[in-house]
PDB file of C-alpha atoms in Angstrom:
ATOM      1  CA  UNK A   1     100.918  85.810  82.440  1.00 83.00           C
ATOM      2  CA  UNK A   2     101.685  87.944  79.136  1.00 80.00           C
ATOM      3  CA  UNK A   3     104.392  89.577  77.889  1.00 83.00           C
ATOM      4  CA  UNK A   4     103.561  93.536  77.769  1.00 79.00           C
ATOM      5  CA  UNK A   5     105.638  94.864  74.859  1.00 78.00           C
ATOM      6  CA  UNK A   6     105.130  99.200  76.744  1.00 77.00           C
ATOM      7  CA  UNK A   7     106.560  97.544  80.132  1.00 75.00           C
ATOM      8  CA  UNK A   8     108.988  95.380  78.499  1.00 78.00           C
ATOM      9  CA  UNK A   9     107.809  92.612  81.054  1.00 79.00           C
ATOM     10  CA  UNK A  10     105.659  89.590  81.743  1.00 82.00           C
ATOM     11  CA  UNK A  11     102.892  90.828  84.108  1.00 83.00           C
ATOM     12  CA  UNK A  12      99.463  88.808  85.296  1.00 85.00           C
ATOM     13  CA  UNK A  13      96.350  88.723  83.997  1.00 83.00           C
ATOM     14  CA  UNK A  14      93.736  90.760  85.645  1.00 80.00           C
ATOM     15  CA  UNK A  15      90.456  89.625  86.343  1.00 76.00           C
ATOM     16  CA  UNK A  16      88.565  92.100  87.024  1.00 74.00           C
ATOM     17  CA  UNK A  17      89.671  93.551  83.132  1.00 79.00           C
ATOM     18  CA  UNK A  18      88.407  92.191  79.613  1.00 82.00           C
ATOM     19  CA  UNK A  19      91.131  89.999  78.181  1.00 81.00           C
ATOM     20  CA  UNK A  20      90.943  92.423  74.990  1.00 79.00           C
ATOM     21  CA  UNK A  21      91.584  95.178  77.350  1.00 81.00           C
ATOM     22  CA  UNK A  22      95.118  93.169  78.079  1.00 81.00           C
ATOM     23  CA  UNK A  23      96.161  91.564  75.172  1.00 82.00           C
ATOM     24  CA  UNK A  24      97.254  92.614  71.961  1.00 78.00           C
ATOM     25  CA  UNK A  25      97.177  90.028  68.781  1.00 73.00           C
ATOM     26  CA  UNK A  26      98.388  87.492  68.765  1.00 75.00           C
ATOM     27  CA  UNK A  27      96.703  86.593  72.333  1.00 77.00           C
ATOM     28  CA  UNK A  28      99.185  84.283  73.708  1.00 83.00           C
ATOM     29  CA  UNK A  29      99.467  83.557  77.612  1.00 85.00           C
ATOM     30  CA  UNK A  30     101.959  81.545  79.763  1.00 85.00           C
ATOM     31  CA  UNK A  31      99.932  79.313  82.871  1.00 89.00           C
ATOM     32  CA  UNK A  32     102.399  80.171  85.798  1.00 90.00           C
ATOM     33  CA  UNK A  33     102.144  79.577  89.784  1.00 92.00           C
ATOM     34  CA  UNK A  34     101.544  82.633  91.188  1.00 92.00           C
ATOM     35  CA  UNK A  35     101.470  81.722  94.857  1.00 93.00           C
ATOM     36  CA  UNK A  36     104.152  79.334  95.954  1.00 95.00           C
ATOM     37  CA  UNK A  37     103.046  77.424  98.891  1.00 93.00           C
ATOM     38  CA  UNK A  38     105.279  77.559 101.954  1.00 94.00           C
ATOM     39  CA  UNK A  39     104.255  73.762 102.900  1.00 93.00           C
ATOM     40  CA  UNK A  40     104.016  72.148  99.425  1.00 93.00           C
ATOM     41  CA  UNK A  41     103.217  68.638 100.810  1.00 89.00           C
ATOM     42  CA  UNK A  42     100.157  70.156 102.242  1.00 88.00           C
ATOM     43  CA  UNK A  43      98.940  69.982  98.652  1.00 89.00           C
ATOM     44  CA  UNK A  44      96.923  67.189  97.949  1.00 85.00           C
ATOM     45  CA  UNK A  45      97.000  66.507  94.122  1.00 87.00           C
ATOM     46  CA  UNK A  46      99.467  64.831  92.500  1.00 88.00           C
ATOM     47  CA  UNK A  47      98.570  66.883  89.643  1.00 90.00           C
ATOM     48  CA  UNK A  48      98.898  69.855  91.097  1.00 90.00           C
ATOM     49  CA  UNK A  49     102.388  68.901  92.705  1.00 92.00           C
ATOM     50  CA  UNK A  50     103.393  68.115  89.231  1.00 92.00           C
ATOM     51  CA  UNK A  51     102.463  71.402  87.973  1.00 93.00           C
ATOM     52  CA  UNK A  52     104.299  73.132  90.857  1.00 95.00           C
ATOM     53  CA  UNK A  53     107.274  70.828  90.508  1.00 94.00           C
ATOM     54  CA  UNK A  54     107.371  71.779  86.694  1.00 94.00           C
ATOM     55  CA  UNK A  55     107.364  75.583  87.671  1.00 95.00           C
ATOM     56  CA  UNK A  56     110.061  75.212  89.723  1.00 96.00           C
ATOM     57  CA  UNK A  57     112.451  73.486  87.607  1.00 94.00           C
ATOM     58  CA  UNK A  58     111.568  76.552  84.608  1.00 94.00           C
ATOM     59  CA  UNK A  59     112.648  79.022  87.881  1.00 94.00           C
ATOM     60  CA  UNK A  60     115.767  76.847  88.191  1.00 94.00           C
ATOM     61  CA  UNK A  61     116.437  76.780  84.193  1.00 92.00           C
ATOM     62  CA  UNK A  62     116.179  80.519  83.898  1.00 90.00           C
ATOM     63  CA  UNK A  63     118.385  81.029  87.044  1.00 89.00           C
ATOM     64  CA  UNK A  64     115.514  83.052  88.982  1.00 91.00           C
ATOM     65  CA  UNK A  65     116.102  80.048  91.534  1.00 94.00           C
ATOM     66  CA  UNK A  66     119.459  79.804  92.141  1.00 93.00           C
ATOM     67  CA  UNK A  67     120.780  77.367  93.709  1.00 93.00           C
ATOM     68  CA  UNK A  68     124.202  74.729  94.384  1.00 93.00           C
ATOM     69  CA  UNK A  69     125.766  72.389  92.866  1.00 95.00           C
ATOM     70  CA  UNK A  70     125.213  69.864  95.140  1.00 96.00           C
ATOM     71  CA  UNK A  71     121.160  71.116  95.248  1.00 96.00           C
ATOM     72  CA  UNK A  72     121.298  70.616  91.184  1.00 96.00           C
ATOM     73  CA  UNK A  73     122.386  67.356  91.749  1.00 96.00           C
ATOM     74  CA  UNK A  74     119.863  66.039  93.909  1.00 97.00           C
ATOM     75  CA  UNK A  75     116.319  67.887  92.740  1.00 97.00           C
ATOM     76  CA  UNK A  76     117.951  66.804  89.020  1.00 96.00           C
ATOM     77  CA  UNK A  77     117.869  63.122  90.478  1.00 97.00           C
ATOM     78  CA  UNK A  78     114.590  63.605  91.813  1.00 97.00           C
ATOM     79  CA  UNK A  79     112.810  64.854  88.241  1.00 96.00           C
ATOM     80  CA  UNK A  80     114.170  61.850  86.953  1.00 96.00           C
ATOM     81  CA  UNK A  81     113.102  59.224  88.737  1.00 96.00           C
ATOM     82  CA  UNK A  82     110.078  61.137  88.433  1.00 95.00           C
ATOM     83  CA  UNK A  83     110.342  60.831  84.888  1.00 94.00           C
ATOM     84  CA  UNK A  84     112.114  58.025  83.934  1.00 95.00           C
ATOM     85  CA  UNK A  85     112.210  55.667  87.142  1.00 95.00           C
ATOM     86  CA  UNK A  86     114.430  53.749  88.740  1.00 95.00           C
ATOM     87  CA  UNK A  87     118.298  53.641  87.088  1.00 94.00           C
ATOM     88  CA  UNK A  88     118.513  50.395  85.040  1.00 94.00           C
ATOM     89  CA  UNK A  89     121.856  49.691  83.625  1.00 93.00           C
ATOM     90  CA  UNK A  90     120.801  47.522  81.079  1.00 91.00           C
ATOM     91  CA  UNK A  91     118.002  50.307  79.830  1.00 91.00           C
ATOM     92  CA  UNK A  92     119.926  53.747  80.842  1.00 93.00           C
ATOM     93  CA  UNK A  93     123.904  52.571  80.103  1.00 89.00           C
ATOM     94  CA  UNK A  94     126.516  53.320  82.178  1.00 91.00           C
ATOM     95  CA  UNK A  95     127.137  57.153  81.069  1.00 93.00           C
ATOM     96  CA  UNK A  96     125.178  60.211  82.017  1.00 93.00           C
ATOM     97  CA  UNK A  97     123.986  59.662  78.268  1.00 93.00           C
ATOM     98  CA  UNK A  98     120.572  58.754  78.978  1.00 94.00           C
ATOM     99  CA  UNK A  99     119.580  62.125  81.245  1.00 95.00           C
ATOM    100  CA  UNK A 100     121.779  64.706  78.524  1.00 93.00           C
ATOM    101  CA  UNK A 101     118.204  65.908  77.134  1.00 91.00           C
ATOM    102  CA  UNK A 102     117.113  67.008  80.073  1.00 92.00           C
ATOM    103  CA  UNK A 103     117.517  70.433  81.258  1.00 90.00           C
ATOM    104  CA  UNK A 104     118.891  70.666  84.862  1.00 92.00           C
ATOM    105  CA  UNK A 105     120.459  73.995  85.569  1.00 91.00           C
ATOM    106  CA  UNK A 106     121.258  77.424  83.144  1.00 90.00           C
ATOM    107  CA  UNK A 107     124.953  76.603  82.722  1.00 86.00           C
ATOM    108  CA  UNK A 108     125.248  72.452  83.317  1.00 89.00           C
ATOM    109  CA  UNK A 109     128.408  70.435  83.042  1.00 93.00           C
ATOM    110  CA  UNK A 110     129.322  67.043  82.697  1.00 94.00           C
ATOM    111  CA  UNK A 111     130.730  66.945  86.244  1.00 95.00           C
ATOM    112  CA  UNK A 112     126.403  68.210  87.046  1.00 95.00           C
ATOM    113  CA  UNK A 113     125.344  65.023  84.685  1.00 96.00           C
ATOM    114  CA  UNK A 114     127.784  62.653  86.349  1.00 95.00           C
ATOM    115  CA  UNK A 115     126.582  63.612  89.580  1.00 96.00           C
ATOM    116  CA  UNK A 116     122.350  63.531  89.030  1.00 96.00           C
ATOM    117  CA  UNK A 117     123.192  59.726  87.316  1.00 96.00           C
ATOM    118  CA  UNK A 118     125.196  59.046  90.864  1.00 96.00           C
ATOM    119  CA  UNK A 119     122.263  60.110  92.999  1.00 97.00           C
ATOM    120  CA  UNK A 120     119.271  58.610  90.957  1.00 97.00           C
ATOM    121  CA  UNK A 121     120.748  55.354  90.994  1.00 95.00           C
ATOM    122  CA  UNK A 122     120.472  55.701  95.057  1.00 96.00           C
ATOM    123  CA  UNK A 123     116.770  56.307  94.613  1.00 96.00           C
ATOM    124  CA  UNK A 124     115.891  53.183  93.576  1.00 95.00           C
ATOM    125  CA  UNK A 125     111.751  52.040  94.647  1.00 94.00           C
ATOM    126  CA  UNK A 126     110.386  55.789  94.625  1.00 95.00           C
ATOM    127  CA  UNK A 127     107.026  56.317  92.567  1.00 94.00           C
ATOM    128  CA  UNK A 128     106.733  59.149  90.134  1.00 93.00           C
ATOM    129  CA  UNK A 129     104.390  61.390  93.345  1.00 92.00           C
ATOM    130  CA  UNK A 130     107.258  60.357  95.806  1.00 94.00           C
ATOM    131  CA  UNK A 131     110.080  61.699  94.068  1.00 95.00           C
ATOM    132  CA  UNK A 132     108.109  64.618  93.436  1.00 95.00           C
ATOM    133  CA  UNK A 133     107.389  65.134  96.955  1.00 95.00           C
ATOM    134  CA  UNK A 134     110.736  64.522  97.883  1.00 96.00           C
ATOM    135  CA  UNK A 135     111.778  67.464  95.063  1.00 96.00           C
ATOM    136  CA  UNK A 136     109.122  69.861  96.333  1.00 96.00           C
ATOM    137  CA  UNK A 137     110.921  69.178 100.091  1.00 96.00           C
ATOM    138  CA  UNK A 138     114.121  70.387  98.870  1.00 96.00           C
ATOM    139  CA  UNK A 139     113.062  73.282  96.653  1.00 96.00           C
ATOM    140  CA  UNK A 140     111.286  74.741  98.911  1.00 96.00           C
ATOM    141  CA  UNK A 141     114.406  75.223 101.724  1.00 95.00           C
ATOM    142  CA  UNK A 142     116.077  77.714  98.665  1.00 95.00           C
ATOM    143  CA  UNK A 143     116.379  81.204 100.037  1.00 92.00           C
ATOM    144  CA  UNK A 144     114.701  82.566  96.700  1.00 94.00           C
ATOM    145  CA  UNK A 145     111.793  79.994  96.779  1.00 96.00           C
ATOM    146  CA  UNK A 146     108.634  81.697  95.930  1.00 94.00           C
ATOM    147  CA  UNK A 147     110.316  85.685  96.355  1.00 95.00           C
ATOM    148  CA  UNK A 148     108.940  88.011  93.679  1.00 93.00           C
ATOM    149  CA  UNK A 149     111.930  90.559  92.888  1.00 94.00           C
ATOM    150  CA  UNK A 150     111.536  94.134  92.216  1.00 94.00           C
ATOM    151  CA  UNK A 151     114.713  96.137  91.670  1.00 95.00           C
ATOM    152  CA  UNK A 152     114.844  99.569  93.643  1.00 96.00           C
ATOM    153  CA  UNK A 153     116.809 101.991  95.920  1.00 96.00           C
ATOM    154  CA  UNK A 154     116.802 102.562  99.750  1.00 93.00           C
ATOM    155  CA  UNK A 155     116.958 105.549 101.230  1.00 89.00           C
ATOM    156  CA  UNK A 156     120.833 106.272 100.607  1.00 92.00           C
ATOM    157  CA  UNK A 157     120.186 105.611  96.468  1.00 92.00           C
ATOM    158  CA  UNK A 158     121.361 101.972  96.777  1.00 94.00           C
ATOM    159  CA  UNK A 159     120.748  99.488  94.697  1.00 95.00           C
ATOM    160  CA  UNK A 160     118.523  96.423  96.192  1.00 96.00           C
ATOM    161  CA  UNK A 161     116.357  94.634  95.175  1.00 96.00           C
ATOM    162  CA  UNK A 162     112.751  94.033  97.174  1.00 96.00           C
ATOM    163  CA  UNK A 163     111.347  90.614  97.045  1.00 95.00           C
ATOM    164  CA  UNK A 164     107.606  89.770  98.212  1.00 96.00           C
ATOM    165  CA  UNK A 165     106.873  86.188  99.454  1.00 95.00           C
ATOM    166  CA  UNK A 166     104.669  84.351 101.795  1.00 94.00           C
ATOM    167  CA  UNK A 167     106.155  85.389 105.082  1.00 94.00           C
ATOM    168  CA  UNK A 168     106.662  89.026 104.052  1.00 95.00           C
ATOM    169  CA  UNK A 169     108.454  91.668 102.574  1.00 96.00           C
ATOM    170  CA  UNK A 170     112.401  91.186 101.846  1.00 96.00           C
ATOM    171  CA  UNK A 171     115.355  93.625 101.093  1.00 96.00           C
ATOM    172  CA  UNK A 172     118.202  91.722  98.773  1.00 96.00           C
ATOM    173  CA  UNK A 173     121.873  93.969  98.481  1.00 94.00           C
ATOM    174  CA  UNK A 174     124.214  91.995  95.951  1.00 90.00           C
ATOM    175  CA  UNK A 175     122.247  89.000  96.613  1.00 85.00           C
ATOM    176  CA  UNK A 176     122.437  88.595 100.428  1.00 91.00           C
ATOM    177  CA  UNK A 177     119.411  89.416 102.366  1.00 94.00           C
ATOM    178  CA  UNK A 178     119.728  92.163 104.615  1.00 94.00           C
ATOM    179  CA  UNK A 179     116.476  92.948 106.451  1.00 94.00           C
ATOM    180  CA  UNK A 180     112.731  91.472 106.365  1.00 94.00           C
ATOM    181  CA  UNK A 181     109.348  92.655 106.881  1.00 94.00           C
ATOM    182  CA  UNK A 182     106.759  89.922 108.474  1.00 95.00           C
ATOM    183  CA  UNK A 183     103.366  90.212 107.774  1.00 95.00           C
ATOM    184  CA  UNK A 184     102.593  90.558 111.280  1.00 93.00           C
ATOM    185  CA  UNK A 185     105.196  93.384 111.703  1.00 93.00           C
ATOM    186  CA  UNK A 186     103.689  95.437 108.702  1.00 94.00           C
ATOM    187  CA  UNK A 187     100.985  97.905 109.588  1.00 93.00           C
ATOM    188  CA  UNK A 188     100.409  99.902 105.994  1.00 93.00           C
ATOM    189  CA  UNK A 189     102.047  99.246 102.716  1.00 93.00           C
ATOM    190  CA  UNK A 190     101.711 102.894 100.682  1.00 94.00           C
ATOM    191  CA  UNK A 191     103.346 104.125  97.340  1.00 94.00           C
ATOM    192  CA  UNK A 192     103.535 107.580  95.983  1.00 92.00           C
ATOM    193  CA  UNK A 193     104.990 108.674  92.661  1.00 91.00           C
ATOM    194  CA  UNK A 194     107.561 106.261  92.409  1.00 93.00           C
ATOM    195  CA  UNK A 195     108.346 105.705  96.224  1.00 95.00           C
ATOM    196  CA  UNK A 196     107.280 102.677  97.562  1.00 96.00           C
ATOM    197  CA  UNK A 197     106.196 103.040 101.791  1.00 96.00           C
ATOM    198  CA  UNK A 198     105.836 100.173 104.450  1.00 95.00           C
ATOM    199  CA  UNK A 199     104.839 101.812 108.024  1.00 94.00           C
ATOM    200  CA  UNK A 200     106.059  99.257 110.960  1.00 92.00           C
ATOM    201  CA  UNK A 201     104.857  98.307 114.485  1.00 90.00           C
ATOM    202  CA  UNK A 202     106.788  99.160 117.370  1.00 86.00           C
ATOM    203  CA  UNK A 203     109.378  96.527 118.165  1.00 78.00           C
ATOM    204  CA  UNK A 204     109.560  94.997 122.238  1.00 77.00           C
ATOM    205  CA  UNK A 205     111.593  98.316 123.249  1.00 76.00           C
ATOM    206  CA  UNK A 206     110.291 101.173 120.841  1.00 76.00           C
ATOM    207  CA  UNK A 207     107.343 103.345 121.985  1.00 80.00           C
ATOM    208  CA  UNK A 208     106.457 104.467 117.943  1.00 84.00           C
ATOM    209  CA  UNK A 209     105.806 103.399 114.302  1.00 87.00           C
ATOM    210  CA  UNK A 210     108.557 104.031 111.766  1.00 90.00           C
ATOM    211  CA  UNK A 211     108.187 103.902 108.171  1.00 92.00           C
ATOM    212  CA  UNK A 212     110.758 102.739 105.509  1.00 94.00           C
ATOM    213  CA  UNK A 213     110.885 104.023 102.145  1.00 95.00           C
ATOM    214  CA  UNK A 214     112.585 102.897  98.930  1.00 96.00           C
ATOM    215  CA  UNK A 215     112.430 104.534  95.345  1.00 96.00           C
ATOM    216  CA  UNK A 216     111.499 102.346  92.226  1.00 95.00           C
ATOM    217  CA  UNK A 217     112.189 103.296  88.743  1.00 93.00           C
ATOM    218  CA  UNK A 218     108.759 104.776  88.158  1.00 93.00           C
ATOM    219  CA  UNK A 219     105.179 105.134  89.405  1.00 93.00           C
ATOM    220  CA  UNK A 220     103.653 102.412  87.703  1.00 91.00           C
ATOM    221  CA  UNK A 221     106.372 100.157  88.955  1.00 92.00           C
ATOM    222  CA  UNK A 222     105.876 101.329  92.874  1.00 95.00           C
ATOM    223  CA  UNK A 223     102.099 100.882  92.110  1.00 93.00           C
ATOM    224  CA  UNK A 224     103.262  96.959  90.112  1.00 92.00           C
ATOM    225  CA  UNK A 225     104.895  96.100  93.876  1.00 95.00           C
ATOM    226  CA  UNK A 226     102.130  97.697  95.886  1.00 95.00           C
ATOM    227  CA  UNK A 227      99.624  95.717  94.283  1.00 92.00           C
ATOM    228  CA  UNK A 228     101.770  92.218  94.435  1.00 93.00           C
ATOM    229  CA  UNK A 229     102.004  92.707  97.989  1.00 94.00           C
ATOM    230  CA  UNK A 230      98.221  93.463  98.381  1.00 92.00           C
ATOM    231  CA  UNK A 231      97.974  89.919  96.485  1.00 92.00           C
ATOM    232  CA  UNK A 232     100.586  87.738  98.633  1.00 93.00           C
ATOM    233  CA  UNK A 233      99.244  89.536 102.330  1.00 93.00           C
ATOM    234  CA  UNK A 234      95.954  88.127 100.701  1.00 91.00           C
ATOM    235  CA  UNK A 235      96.328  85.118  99.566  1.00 91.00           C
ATOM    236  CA  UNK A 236      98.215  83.735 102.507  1.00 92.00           C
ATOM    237  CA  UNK A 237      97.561  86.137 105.816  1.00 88.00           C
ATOM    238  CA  UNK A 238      93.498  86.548 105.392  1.00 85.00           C
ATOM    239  CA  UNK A 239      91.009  83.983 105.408  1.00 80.00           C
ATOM    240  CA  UNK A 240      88.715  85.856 102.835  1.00 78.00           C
ATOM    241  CA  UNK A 241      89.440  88.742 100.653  1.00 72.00           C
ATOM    242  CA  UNK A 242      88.177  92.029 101.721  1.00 68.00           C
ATOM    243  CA  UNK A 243      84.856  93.065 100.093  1.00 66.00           C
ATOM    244  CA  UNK A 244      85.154  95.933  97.531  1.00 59.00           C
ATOM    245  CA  UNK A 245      82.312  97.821  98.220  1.00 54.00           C
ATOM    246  CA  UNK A 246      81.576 101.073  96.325  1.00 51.00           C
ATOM    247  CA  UNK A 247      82.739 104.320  98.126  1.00 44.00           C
ATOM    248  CA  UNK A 248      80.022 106.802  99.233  1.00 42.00           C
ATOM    249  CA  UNK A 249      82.231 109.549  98.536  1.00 39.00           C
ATOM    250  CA  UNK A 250      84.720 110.228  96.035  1.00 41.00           C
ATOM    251  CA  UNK A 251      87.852 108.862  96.898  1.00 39.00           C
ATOM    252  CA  UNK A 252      91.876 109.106  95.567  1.00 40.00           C
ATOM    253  CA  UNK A 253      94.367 106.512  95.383  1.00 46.00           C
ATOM    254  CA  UNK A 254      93.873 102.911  94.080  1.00 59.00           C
ATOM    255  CA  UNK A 255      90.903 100.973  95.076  1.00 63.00           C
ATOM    256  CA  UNK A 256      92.690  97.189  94.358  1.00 68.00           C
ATOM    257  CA  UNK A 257      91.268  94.722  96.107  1.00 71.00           C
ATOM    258  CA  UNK A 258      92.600  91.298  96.061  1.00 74.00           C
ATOM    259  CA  UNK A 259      89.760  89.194  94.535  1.00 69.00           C
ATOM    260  CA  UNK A 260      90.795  85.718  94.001  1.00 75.00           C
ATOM    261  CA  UNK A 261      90.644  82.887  96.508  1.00 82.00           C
ATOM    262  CA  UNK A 262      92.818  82.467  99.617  1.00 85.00           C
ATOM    263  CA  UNK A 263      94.676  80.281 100.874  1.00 85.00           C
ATOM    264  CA  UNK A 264      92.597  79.253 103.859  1.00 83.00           C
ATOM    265  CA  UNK A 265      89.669  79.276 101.517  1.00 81.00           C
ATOM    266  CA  UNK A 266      91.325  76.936  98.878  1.00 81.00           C
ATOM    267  CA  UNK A 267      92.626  74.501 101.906  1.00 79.00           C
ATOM    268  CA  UNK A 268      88.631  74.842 102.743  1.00 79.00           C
ATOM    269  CA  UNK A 269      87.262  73.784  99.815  1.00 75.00           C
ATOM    270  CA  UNK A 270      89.242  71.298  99.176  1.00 72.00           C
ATOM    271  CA  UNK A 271      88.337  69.282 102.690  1.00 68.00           C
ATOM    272  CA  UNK A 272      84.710  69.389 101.768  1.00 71.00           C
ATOM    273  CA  UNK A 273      84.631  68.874  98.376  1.00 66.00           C
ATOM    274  CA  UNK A 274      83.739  65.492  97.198  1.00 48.00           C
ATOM    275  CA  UNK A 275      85.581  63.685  94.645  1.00 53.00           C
ATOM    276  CA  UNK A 276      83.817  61.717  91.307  1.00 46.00           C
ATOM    277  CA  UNK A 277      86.565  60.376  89.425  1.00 47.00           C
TER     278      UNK A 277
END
């Protein structure tokens, strides 16, 4: 990612762009996880967990992953024994002392430090890839897990927020999640000006499609959510990307194509490829 001074926001790197095209001096870019994986003990790295594990925990910091007190506690305890290892009295004191460097939650109190020293000393045995395991297990159950927001308006000028993730699209009024879009449900995701479209099938007792609309604060941004939805449908619904192939005719609209790998394709190449280290 990079931080685009016109939008005021971090947005990703395109590929199928020149970086110069992108980024202004000085060039600097953040590595981020774009796709969070519903199943994260499907991956099979323990670098790659890492990574992953280290993404969540800047979510956590920044409070785009909310989440409990008692949830704090206990992925805090699990980073570290990842980091530190088992609780030694002799080596880590008795006081929460020893873990006051780390950085657990946005706002964290003593009561938060008391607790995470509590817990880790129960963990006692657990490698470095267990604990992170065990941390990915947990993080993953958070309602906010791996949901891109998007701030916008429904139909009766509301304010809600839209959130794209694995499983679908996601409608968010003061924080509580109100509706949901599968994939499988969603027939055509559209934007126009700054209105953002998603056309659904039929449900068991309807006979037609309906289509819901919400406004965003401008066209690029309905075009911004458009195209992360093209990604995540991609990435984790299709086994390849669709082929971009060059129109015959002159056509309107945006032409995006997802181009990276999928999901299935990544899971692929990972079962055949052989190892050397």
């Amino acid at each position: 990612k990079y931080f685009d001074k016109k939008e005021n926001q971090y947005l990703w790197l395109q590929n199928d762009r020149r970086l110069t095209k992108q980024l202004k001096d000085p060039m600097k870019v953040f590595f981020q996880v774009k796709f969070y994986p519903p199943d994260p003990s499907q991956l099979h790295e323990d670098l790659t967990r890492y990574l992953l594990c280290l993404q969540i925990q800047q979510d956590i910091k920044s409070g785009k992953l909310p989440c409990s007190f008692v949830t704090h506690a206990l992925l805090g305890a699990y980073l570290v024994q990842s980091e530190l290892g088992d609780y030694e009295p002799v080596d880590h004191g008795l006081s929460p002392d020893y873990i006051r460097e780390f950085d657990f939650a946005p706002n964290q109190s003593e009561d938060l430090l008391q607790r995470i020293m509590d817990v880790h000393k129960t963990l006692k045995g657990q490698t470095p890839a267990e604990a992170e395991l065990h941390y990915l297990d947990n993080a993953k159950k958070l309602a906010m897990y791996g949901v891109t927001l998007q701030p916008a308006r429904d139909s009766e000028g509301v304010d809600i927020m839209l959130g794209v993730c694995s499983s679908g699209i996601l409608v968010y009024r003061d924080r509580l999640r109100i509706n949901r879009f599968a994939w499988p449900k969603i027939i055509k995701i559209s934007y126009k000006r700054n209105g953002f479209y998603i056309k659904i099938r039929p449900g068991e007792f309807e006979h037609f499609e309906s289509t819901v609309g919400f406004k965003l604060e401008n066209h690029k941004a309905a075009k911004r959510l458009w195209k992360i939805c093209v990604e995540n449908h991609s990435f984790f619904r299709l086994l390849s990307p669709d082929k971009q192939e060059k129109p015959k005719f002159p056509r309107f609209g945006s032409r995006f194509r997802y181009s990276g790998r999928t999901q299935a394709q990544a899971k692929k190449s990972f079962a055949t490829l052989e190892r050397t280290n």
